[in-house]
PDB file of C-alpha atoms in Angstrom:
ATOM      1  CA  UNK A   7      24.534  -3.972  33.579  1.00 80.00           C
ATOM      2  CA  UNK A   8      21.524  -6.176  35.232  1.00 89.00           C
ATOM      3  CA  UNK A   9      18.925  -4.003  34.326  1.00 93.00           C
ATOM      4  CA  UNK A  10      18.352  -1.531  31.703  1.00 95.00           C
ATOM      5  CA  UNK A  11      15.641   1.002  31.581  1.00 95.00           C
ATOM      6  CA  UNK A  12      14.377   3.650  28.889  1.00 93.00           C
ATOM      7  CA  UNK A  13      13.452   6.477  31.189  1.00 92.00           C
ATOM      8  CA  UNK A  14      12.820   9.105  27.410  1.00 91.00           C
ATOM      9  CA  UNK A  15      14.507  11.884  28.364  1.00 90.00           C
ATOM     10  CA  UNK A  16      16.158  12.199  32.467  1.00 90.00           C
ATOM     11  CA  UNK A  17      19.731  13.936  31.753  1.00 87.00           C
ATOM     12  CA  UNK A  18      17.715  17.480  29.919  1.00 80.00           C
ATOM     13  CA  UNK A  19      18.773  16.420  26.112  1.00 76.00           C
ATOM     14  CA  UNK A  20      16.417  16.453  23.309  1.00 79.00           C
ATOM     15  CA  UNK A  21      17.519  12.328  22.304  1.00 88.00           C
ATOM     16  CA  UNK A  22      16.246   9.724  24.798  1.00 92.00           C
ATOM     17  CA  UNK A  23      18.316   8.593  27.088  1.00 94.00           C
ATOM     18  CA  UNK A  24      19.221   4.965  28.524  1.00 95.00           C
ATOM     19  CA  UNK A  25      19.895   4.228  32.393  1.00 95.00           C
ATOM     20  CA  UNK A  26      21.724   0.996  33.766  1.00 96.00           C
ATOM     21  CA  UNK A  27      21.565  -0.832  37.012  1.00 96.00           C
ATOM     22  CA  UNK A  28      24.870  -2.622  37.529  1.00 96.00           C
ATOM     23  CA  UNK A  29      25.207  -5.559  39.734  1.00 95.00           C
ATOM     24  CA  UNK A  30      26.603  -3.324  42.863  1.00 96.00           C
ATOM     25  CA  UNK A  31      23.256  -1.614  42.758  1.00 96.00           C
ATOM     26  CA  UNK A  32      25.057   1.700  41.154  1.00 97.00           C
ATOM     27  CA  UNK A  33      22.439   3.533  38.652  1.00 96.00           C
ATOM     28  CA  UNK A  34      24.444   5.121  35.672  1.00 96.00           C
ATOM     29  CA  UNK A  35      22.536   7.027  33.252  1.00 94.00           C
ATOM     30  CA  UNK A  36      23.583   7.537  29.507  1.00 94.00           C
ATOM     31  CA  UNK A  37      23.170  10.601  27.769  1.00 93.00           C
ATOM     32  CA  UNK A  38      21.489   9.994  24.246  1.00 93.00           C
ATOM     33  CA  UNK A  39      22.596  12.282  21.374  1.00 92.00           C
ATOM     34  CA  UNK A  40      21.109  13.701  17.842  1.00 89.00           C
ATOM     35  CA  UNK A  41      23.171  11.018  16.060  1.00 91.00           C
ATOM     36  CA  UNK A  42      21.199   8.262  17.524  1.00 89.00           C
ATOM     37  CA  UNK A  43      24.864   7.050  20.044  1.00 92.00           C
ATOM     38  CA  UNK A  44      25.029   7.605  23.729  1.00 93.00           C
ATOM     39  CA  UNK A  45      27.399   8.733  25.774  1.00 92.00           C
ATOM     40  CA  UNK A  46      28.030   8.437  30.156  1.00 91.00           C
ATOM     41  CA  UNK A  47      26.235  11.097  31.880  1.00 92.00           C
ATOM     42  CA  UNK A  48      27.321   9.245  35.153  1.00 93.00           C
ATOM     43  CA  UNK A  49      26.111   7.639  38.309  1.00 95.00           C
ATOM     44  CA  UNK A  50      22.641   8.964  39.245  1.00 93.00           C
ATOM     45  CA  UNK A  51      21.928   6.673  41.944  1.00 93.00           C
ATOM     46  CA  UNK A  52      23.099   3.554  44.318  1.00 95.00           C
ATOM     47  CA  UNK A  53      21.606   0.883  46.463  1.00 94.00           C
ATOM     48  CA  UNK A  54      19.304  -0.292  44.059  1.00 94.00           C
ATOM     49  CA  UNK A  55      19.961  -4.125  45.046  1.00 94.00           C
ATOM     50  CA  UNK A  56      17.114  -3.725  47.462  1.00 93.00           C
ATOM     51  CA  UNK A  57      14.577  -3.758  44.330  1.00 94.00           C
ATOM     52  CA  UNK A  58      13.361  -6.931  43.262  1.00 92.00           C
ATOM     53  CA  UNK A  59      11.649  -4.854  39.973  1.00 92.00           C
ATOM     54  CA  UNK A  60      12.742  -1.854  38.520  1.00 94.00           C
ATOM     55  CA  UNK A  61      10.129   0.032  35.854  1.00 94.00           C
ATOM     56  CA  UNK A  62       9.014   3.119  33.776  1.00 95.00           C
ATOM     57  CA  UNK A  63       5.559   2.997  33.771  1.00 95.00           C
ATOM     58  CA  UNK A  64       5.325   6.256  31.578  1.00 95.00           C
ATOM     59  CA  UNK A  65       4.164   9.629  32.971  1.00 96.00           C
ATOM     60  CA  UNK A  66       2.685   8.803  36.013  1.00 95.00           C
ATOM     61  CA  UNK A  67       2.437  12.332  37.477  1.00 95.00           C
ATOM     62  CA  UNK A  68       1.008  13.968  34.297  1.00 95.00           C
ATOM     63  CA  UNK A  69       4.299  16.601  33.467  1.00 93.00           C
ATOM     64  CA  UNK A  70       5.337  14.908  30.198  1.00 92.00           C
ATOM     65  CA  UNK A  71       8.491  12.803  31.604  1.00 92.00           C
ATOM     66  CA  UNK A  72       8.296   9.303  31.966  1.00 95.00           C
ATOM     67  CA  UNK A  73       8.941   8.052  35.941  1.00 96.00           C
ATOM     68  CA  UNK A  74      10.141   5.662  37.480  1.00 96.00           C
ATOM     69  CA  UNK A  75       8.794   2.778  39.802  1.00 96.00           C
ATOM     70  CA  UNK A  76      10.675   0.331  42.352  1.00 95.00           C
ATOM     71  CA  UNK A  77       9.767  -2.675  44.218  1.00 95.00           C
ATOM     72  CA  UNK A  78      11.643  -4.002  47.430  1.00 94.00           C
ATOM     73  CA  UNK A  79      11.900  -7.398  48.469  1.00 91.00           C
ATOM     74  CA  UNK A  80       9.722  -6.225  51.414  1.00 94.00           C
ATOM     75  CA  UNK A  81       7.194  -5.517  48.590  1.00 95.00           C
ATOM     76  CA  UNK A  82       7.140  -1.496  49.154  1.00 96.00           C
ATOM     77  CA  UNK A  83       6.987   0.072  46.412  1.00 96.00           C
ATOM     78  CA  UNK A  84       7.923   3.192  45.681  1.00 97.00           C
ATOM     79  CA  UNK A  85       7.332   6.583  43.130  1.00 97.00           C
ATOM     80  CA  UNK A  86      10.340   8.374  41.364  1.00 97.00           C
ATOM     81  CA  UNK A  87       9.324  11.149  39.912  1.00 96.00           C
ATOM     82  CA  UNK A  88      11.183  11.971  36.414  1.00 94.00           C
ATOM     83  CA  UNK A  89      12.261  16.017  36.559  1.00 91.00           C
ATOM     84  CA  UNK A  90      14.247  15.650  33.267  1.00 86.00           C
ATOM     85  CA  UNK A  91      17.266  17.665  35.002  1.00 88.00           C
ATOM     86  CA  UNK A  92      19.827  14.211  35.313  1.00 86.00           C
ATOM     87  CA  UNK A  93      18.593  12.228  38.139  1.00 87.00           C
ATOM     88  CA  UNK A  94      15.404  11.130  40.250  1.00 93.00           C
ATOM     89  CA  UNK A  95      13.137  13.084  42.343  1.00 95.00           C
ATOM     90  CA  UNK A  96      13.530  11.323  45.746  1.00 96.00           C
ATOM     91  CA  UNK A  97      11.258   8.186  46.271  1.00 96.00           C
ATOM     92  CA  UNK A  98       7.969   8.256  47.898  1.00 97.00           C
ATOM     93  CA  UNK A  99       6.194   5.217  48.888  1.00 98.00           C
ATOM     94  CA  UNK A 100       3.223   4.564  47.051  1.00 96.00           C
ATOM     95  CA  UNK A 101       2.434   1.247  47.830  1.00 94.00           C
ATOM     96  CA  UNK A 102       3.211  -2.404  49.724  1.00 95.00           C
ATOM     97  CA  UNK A 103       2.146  -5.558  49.573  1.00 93.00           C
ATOM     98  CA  UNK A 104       3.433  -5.984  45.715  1.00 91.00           C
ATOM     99  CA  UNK A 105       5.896  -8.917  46.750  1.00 82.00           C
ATOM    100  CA  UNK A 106       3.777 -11.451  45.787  1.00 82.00           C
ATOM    101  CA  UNK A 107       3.442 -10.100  42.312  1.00 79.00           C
ATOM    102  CA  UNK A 108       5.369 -12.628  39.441  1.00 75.00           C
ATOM    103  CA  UNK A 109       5.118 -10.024  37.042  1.00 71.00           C
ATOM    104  CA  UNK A 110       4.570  -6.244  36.484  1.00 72.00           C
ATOM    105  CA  UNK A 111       4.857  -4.448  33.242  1.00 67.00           C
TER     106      UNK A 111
END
């Protein structure tokens, strides 16, 4: 995996999950479990080798979850919200213009 993210809870368990961006762009989320291991939920996304920067900010819309942010190479950047029910809501653009950024955490 290239990237990996700790997104809390995405897949509906009560352990925190882990998600993985692999090098083809494929996102794979893991299911965590009570005992503290993981185990493959599966692919919950692709074409993510458009995003320059991939990050959970927290709970940006306010409904306990954390979401999930990306940045393009065209410097769009764009909202995922976090439904907790194994994947993504779909992306909305919330920004551009954040190519130029070195760092964002």
């Amino acid at each position: 995996m290239d990237t990996i993210l700790t997104p809390g809870n995405i897949v509906g368990s009560s352990a925190n999950d882990i998600i993985g961006i692999d090098k083809a762009g494929r996102m794979i989320a893991y299911r965590g479990l009570s005992d503290g291991s993981i185990t493959t939920h599966g692919q919950i996304g692709h074409g993510w080798t458009q995003f320059d920067q991939v990050l959970i900010p927290g709970d940006v819309d306010g409904n306990g979850t954390f979401d999930m942010l990306g940045i393009r190479g065209d410097g769009r950047m764009f909202f995922y919200a976090n439904p907790a029910n194994g994947w993504f809501s779909p992306a909305v653009q919330v920004g551009h213009g954040w190519g130029a950024m070195k760092l964002i955490s």
